[in-house]
C-alpha cells in the first residue's frame, strides 16, 4: 500500500479555536475507502475541506502523492454537507457542470457520462427540472451525481446520503462501493451512521470531540473482506462490528477533550 | 390551479392570487382614485387652476400630442434616460463585482463611492454646467452621477450575497477565478442585479427632470417647466402623468422579462 494522502503534524485553528489536536498525523492509501466517525463539531468537515484545498492548515502540510495539496481542482471532488446545486441550471445541467472545465473529454463523452450518472442516482426522468422543484433527497443526489461525473481520483463526501430514504441509501452505498473498487478511487467519507460506515469502509477512523484526535481505527477490510453485499448486512460479523463501533462512538462523544 | 379561488383567500397571509384577479384589483384601485379625483373636481371643491380634473389633464395631453410635439419630447427624454442608465450599468457591474471579489479594490473604492453617493445631484448642476455647458453631456453626466455610484454598491452587495458554496463547487470542479466569476457568481447574482437595475432606472427619471428643468430646450422636464410659466396646470400635470405612464409600462415590461428569464426562481 502506497500512501496517497498524508497529514504530517497538521494543526488547524480558527482564531483561538483549535480544530484538530496537535500533532495530527494520518495516512490514507491509494484506493482506500476511509470513513470518518465522530461527534458533531469535532472537525470532520474541516479535515475534508483541507484535503480539498478549500481550507489551509495552520501549520505543516497535507500531501497528495507527495506534493502539497494546494488549491482546489477537479481531481479532488467534493460532495458538500449541505448538498448545494445551482438553481439556474436544470438537474441534468447541474450534473454536467462537474465536467464543464475538463478539456480531456469530448462533448459526446460528457453527455454519455452525464446521462449515466443521472440514471445511477435515479434522476434521469427529472433531467429538465430545476432543483427548486425537487425534494431535498433528490437535490442531494444531484450533488452526488455531479461529483461522480466529474471523475476525480479522490472523492471527499460529507454525509452525502443523509437526506435519502433507506432504500435509496442502500442502493447508492452499493453503487459507491462498486465504483470505488472499479475505478480505483480514494474515498474519504463522513457519516454519523455506523452501519453505513461498516458497510462502506476499508478503514473507519473514530474521532474525539473537538479538537479532533484519532480515538480508534478499525480495519474493516480485515473483518469483512473487500466485497460487500446486501446479505452481509444481516450477518453476525457485521452486527458485531456495528456494535463495536457504536460503543466507540459513544465513548468518543462522552470523553472530554 | 384548480380554479378554487375564494373571497376569503384575499385576506389570508401570503395566499397566492390568480393573475387575472390581481390585474382586476389593480385596475379597480386606479379607477377608484381617478373617479374620486374627478368627482372632487366636478363638485367644485378644488380650484381648477390649481387642481384640474383628470379629464382636463387627459384632454390637455391629447392637445399636446397633436400640436406640441409631446411624443417627440417624450422620446428625447427616454433616450437620455436610457443612454445614461446603460452607461452607468455597463460601468457599475464589473466595478461592483470586482469590489466584492477583491477586498483590496473594495477597500480602496468604498469610501470614495460612499462620499459621492451622498452628494445631492442638484447641488452638482452648476459644476456640471461649468464643465460640460448646457448640451446633452450635462444631462447624461448628471443622470450617470445619480445612478452609477448607487448601482456600484448595490452590485457589490449582490455579489457578496452569492453563497460561498456556489463558488467552492465551481473551484472543486476545476474552474479558474475568471470562470468562477463569469459562470457562477454573475449567474447567481443576476436576478437580484436585474431587480436593482429596474429600481435604479426609476431614479434616472428624477434626475432627468432636474437636468431638463435647469438646462434644456427639449424633453418632458422642459415641457413641464414651460407650461408652468403660463400657469397651464393641466399641461403641467399632463407632462407628469406621461412620465408616470412611461415608468409604469417600463417597469411592467421589465418585471415580465424578469419572470420569463428567471423561471427557475
Ligand atoms: N470558518 C470557520 N470559522 C470559525 N470556526 C469554524 C469555521 N469552520 C468551522 N469552525 C469550527 O470548527 C469546528 C469543527 O467544525 P466542522 O464543521 O469541521 O465539524 P464537523 O465535525 O464537520 O461537525 P458535523 O458533524 O456537525 O458536521 C466547529 O467547532 C466549528 O465551530
Ligand atoms: Mg460537518
mmCIF file with all atom_site columns, C-alpha atoms in Angstrom, chain B residues 65-164:
data_model
loop_
_atom_site.group_PDB
_atom_site.id
_atom_site.type_symbol
_atom_site.label_atom_id
_atom_site.label_alt_id
_atom_site.label_comp_id
_atom_site.label_asym_id
_atom_site.label_entity_id
_atom_site.label_seq_id
_atom_site.pdbx_PDB_ins_code
_atom_site.Cartn_x
_atom_site.Cartn_y
_atom_site.Cartn_z
_atom_site.occupancy
_atom_site.B_iso_or_equiv
_atom_site.pdbx_formal_charge
_atom_site.auth_seq_id
_atom_site.auth_comp_id
_atom_site.auth_asym_id
_atom_site.auth_atom_id
_atom_site.pdbx_PDB_model_num
ATOM 1   C CA . UNK B 1 65  ? -49.638 65.200 -28.595 1.00 0.00 ? 65  UNK B CA 1
ATOM 2   C CA . UNK B 1 66  ? -51.435 66.818 -31.541 1.00 0.00 ? 66  UNK B CA 1
ATOM 3   C CA . UNK B 1 67  ? -49.700 70.174 -31.734 1.00 0.00 ? 67  UNK B CA 1
ATOM 4   C CA . UNK B 1 68  ? -46.878 70.495 -29.214 1.00 0.00 ? 68  UNK B CA 1
ATOM 5   C CA . UNK B 1 69  ? -44.621 67.553 -30.173 1.00 0.00 ? 69  UNK B CA 1
ATOM 6   C CA . UNK B 1 70  ? -45.265 65.807 -26.859 1.00 0.00 ? 70  UNK B CA 1
ATOM 7   C CA . UNK B 1 71  ? -44.358 62.400 -28.306 1.00 0.00 ? 71  UNK B CA 1
ATOM 8   C CA . UNK B 1 72  ? -41.049 63.725 -29.647 1.00 0.00 ? 72  UNK B CA 1
ATOM 9   C CA . UNK B 1 73  ? -40.206 65.367 -26.307 1.00 0.00 ? 73  UNK B CA 1
ATOM 10  C CA . UNK B 1 74  ? -41.020 62.147 -24.510 1.00 0.00 ? 74  UNK B CA 1
ATOM 11  C CA . UNK B 1 75  ? -38.779 60.244 -26.913 1.00 0.00 ? 75  UNK B CA 1
ATOM 12  C CA . UNK B 1 76  ? -35.913 62.663 -26.277 1.00 0.00 ? 76  UNK B CA 1
ATOM 13  C CA . UNK B 1 77  ? -36.268 62.128 -22.524 1.00 0.00 ? 77  UNK B CA 1
ATOM 14  C CA . UNK B 1 78  ? -36.426 58.342 -22.898 1.00 0.00 ? 78  UNK B CA 1
ATOM 15  C CA . UNK B 1 79  ? -33.239 58.360 -24.967 1.00 0.00 ? 79  UNK B CA 1
ATOM 16  C CA . UNK B 1 80  ? -31.437 60.460 -22.372 1.00 0.00 ? 80  UNK B CA 1
ATOM 17  C CA . UNK B 1 81  ? -32.525 58.213 -19.531 1.00 0.00 ? 81  UNK B CA 1
ATOM 18  C CA . UNK B 1 82  ? -31.527 55.020 -21.300 1.00 0.00 ? 82  UNK B CA 1
ATOM 19  C CA . UNK B 1 83  ? -28.175 56.189 -22.565 1.00 0.00 ? 83  UNK B CA 1
ATOM 20  C CA . UNK B 1 84  ? -27.117 57.451 -19.148 1.00 0.00 ? 84  UNK B CA 1
ATOM 21  C CA . UNK B 1 85  ? -28.574 54.377 -17.454 1.00 0.00 ? 85  UNK B CA 1
ATOM 22  C CA . UNK B 1 86  ? -26.824 51.920 -19.765 1.00 0.00 ? 86  UNK B CA 1
ATOM 23  C CA . UNK B 1 87  ? -23.563 53.782 -19.385 1.00 0.00 ? 87  UNK B CA 1
ATOM 24  C CA . UNK B 1 88  ? -23.886 53.618 -15.605 1.00 0.00 ? 88  UNK B CA 1
ATOM 25  C CA . UNK B 1 89  ? -24.822 49.919 -15.687 1.00 0.00 ? 89  UNK B CA 1
ATOM 26  C CA . UNK B 1 90  ? -22.016 48.876 -18.039 1.00 0.00 ? 90  UNK B CA 1
ATOM 27  C CA . UNK B 1 91  ? -19.505 50.567 -15.744 1.00 0.00 ? 91  UNK B CA 1
ATOM 28  C CA . UNK B 1 92  ? -21.068 49.644 -12.413 1.00 0.00 ? 92  UNK B CA 1
ATOM 29  C CA . UNK B 1 93  ? -21.465 45.890 -12.992 1.00 0.00 ? 93  UNK B CA 1
ATOM 30  C CA . UNK B 1 94  ? -17.792 44.967 -13.482 1.00 0.00 ? 94  UNK B CA 1
ATOM 31  C CA . UNK B 1 95  ? -16.552 47.515 -10.953 1.00 0.00 ? 95  UNK B CA 1
ATOM 32  C CA . UNK B 1 96  ? -19.090 46.442 -8.336  1.00 0.00 ? 96  UNK B CA 1
ATOM 33  C CA . UNK B 1 97  ? -18.227 42.774 -8.858  1.00 0.00 ? 97  UNK B CA 1
ATOM 34  C CA . UNK B 1 98  ? -14.511 43.490 -8.522  1.00 0.00 ? 98  UNK B CA 1
ATOM 35  C CA . UNK B 1 99  ? -15.131 45.472 -5.338  1.00 0.00 ? 99  UNK B CA 1
ATOM 36  C CA . UNK B 1 100 ? -16.538 42.436 -3.577  1.00 0.00 ? 100 UNK B CA 1
ATOM 37  C CA . UNK B 1 101 ? -14.396 39.815 -5.345  1.00 0.00 ? 101 UNK B CA 1
ATOM 38  C CA . UNK B 1 102 ? -11.155 41.511 -4.327  1.00 0.00 ? 102 UNK B CA 1
ATOM 39  C CA . UNK B 1 103 ? -11.180 43.017 -0.852  1.00 0.00 ? 103 UNK B CA 1
ATOM 40  C CA . UNK B 1 104 ? -8.385  45.464 -1.753  1.00 0.00 ? 104 UNK B CA 1
ATOM 41  C CA . UNK B 1 105 ? -10.398 47.025 -4.570  1.00 0.00 ? 105 UNK B CA 1
ATOM 42  C CA . UNK B 1 106 ? -13.392 47.252 -2.256  1.00 0.00 ? 106 UNK B CA 1
ATOM 43  C CA . UNK B 1 107 ? -11.323 48.867 0.476   1.00 0.00 ? 107 UNK B CA 1
ATOM 44  C CA . UNK B 1 108 ? -9.949  51.417 -1.986  1.00 0.00 ? 108 UNK B CA 1
ATOM 45  C CA . UNK B 1 109 ? -13.195 52.355 -3.695  1.00 0.00 ? 109 UNK B CA 1
ATOM 46  C CA . UNK B 1 110 ? -15.814 52.112 -0.976  1.00 0.00 ? 110 UNK B CA 1
ATOM 47  C CA . UNK B 1 111 ? -15.093 55.419 0.822   1.00 0.00 ? 111 UNK B CA 1
ATOM 48  C CA . UNK B 1 112 ? -14.917 57.317 -2.479  1.00 0.00 ? 112 UNK B CA 1
ATOM 49  C CA . UNK B 1 113 ? -18.129 55.803 -3.771  1.00 0.00 ? 113 UNK B CA 1
ATOM 50  C CA . UNK B 1 114 ? -19.904 56.360 -0.473  1.00 0.00 ? 114 UNK B CA 1
ATOM 51  C CA . UNK B 1 115 ? -18.820 60.003 -0.400  1.00 0.00 ? 115 UNK B CA 1
ATOM 52  C CA . UNK B 1 116 ? -20.023 60.789 -3.914  1.00 0.00 ? 116 UNK B CA 1
ATOM 53  C CA . UNK B 1 117 ? -23.189 58.774 -3.420  1.00 0.00 ? 117 UNK B CA 1
ATOM 54  C CA . UNK B 1 118 ? -24.307 61.192 -0.721  1.00 0.00 ? 118 UNK B CA 1
ATOM 55  C CA . UNK B 1 119 ? -23.746 64.330 -2.772  1.00 0.00 ? 119 UNK B CA 1
ATOM 56  C CA . UNK B 1 120 ? -27.151 65.620 -3.870  1.00 0.00 ? 120 UNK B CA 1
ATOM 57  C CA . UNK B 1 121 ? -27.276 65.675 -7.657  1.00 0.00 ? 121 UNK B CA 1
ATOM 58  C CA . UNK B 1 122 ? -28.987 69.109 -7.856  1.00 0.00 ? 122 UNK B CA 1
ATOM 59  C CA . UNK B 1 123 ? -26.047 70.586 -5.946  1.00 0.00 ? 123 UNK B CA 1
ATOM 60  C CA . UNK B 1 124 ? -23.771 69.481 -8.760  1.00 0.00 ? 124 UNK B CA 1
ATOM 61  C CA . UNK B 1 125 ? -25.795 71.079 -11.542 1.00 0.00 ? 125 UNK B CA 1
ATOM 62  C CA . UNK B 1 126 ? -23.773 74.324 -11.588 1.00 0.00 ? 126 UNK B CA 1
ATOM 63  C CA . UNK B 1 127 ? -20.499 72.422 -11.647 1.00 0.00 ? 127 UNK B CA 1
ATOM 64  C CA . UNK B 1 128 ? -21.767 70.207 -14.413 1.00 0.00 ? 128 UNK B CA 1
ATOM 65  C CA . UNK B 1 129 ? -22.764 73.223 -16.496 1.00 0.00 ? 129 UNK B CA 1
ATOM 66  C CA . UNK B 1 130 ? -19.332 74.780 -15.979 1.00 0.00 ? 130 UNK B CA 1
ATOM 67  C CA . UNK B 1 131 ? -17.702 71.531 -17.100 1.00 0.00 ? 131 UNK B CA 1
ATOM 68  C CA . UNK B 1 132 ? -19.968 70.457 -19.923 1.00 0.00 ? 132 UNK B CA 1
ATOM 69  C CA . UNK B 1 133 ? -22.031 73.501 -20.927 1.00 0.00 ? 133 UNK B CA 1
ATOM 70  C CA . UNK B 1 134 ? -25.775 73.092 -21.403 1.00 0.00 ? 134 UNK B CA 1
ATOM 71  C CA . UNK B 1 135 ? -25.722 70.392 -24.101 1.00 0.00 ? 135 UNK B CA 1
ATOM 72  C CA . UNK B 1 136 ? -26.529 66.684 -23.892 1.00 0.00 ? 136 UNK B CA 1
ATOM 73  C CA . UNK B 1 137 ? -23.307 65.958 -21.998 1.00 0.00 ? 137 UNK B CA 1
ATOM 74  C CA . UNK B 1 138 ? -24.533 67.766 -18.895 1.00 0.00 ? 138 UNK B CA 1
ATOM 75  C CA . UNK B 1 139 ? -27.751 65.765 -18.772 1.00 0.00 ? 139 UNK B CA 1
ATOM 76  C CA . UNK B 1 140 ? -26.041 62.440 -19.323 1.00 0.00 ? 140 UNK B CA 1
ATOM 77  C CA . UNK B 1 141 ? -23.415 63.339 -16.737 1.00 0.00 ? 141 UNK B CA 1
ATOM 78  C CA . UNK B 1 142 ? -25.973 64.279 -14.079 1.00 0.00 ? 142 UNK B CA 1
ATOM 79  C CA . UNK B 1 143 ? -28.006 61.131 -14.642 1.00 0.00 ? 143 UNK B CA 1
ATOM 80  C CA . UNK B 1 144 ? -24.910 58.986 -14.628 1.00 0.00 ? 144 UNK B CA 1
ATOM 81  C CA . UNK B 1 145 ? -23.751 60.661 -11.439 1.00 0.00 ? 145 UNK B CA 1
ATOM 82  C CA . UNK B 1 146 ? -27.052 59.977 -9.740  1.00 0.00 ? 146 UNK B CA 1
ATOM 83  C CA . UNK B 1 147 ? -27.121 56.279 -10.652 1.00 0.00 ? 147 UNK B CA 1
ATOM 84  C CA . UNK B 1 148 ? -23.613 54.955 -11.141 1.00 0.00 ? 148 UNK B CA 1
ATOM 85  C CA . UNK B 1 149 ? -22.443 55.331 -7.544  1.00 0.00 ? 149 UNK B CA 1
ATOM 86  C CA . UNK B 1 150 ? -25.626 53.861 -6.106  1.00 0.00 ? 150 UNK B CA 1
ATOM 87  C CA . UNK B 1 151 ? -25.503 50.988 -8.537  1.00 0.00 ? 151 UNK B CA 1
ATOM 88  C CA . UNK B 1 152 ? -21.871 50.119 -7.823  1.00 0.00 ? 152 UNK B CA 1
ATOM 89  C CA . UNK B 1 153 ? -22.684 49.490 -4.180  1.00 0.00 ? 153 UNK B CA 1
ATOM 90  C CA . UNK B 1 154 ? -25.842 47.542 -5.000  1.00 0.00 ? 154 UNK B CA 1
ATOM 91  C CA . UNK B 1 155 ? -23.900 45.317 -7.406  1.00 0.00 ? 155 UNK B CA 1
ATOM 92  C CA . UNK B 1 156 ? -21.161 44.766 -4.880  1.00 0.00 ? 156 UNK B CA 1
ATOM 93  C CA . UNK B 1 157 ? -23.761 43.750 -2.274  1.00 0.00 ? 157 UNK B CA 1
ATOM 94  C CA . UNK B 1 158 ? -25.443 41.383 -4.736  1.00 0.00 ? 158 UNK B CA 1
ATOM 95  C CA . UNK B 1 159 ? -22.087 39.773 -5.369  1.00 0.00 ? 159 UNK B CA 1
ATOM 96  C CA . UNK B 1 160 ? -21.365 39.480 -1.654  1.00 0.00 ? 160 UNK B CA 1
ATOM 97  C CA . UNK B 1 161 ? -24.613 37.580 -1.176  1.00 0.00 ? 161 UNK B CA 1
ATOM 98  C CA . UNK B 1 162 ? -23.646 34.821 -3.635  1.00 0.00 ? 162 UNK B CA 1
ATOM 99  C CA . UNK B 1 163 ? -23.352 31.732 -1.401  1.00 0.00 ? 163 UNK B CA 1
ATOM 100 C CA . UNK B 1 164 ? -19.734 30.797 -0.739  1.00 0.00 ? 164 UNK B CA 1
#
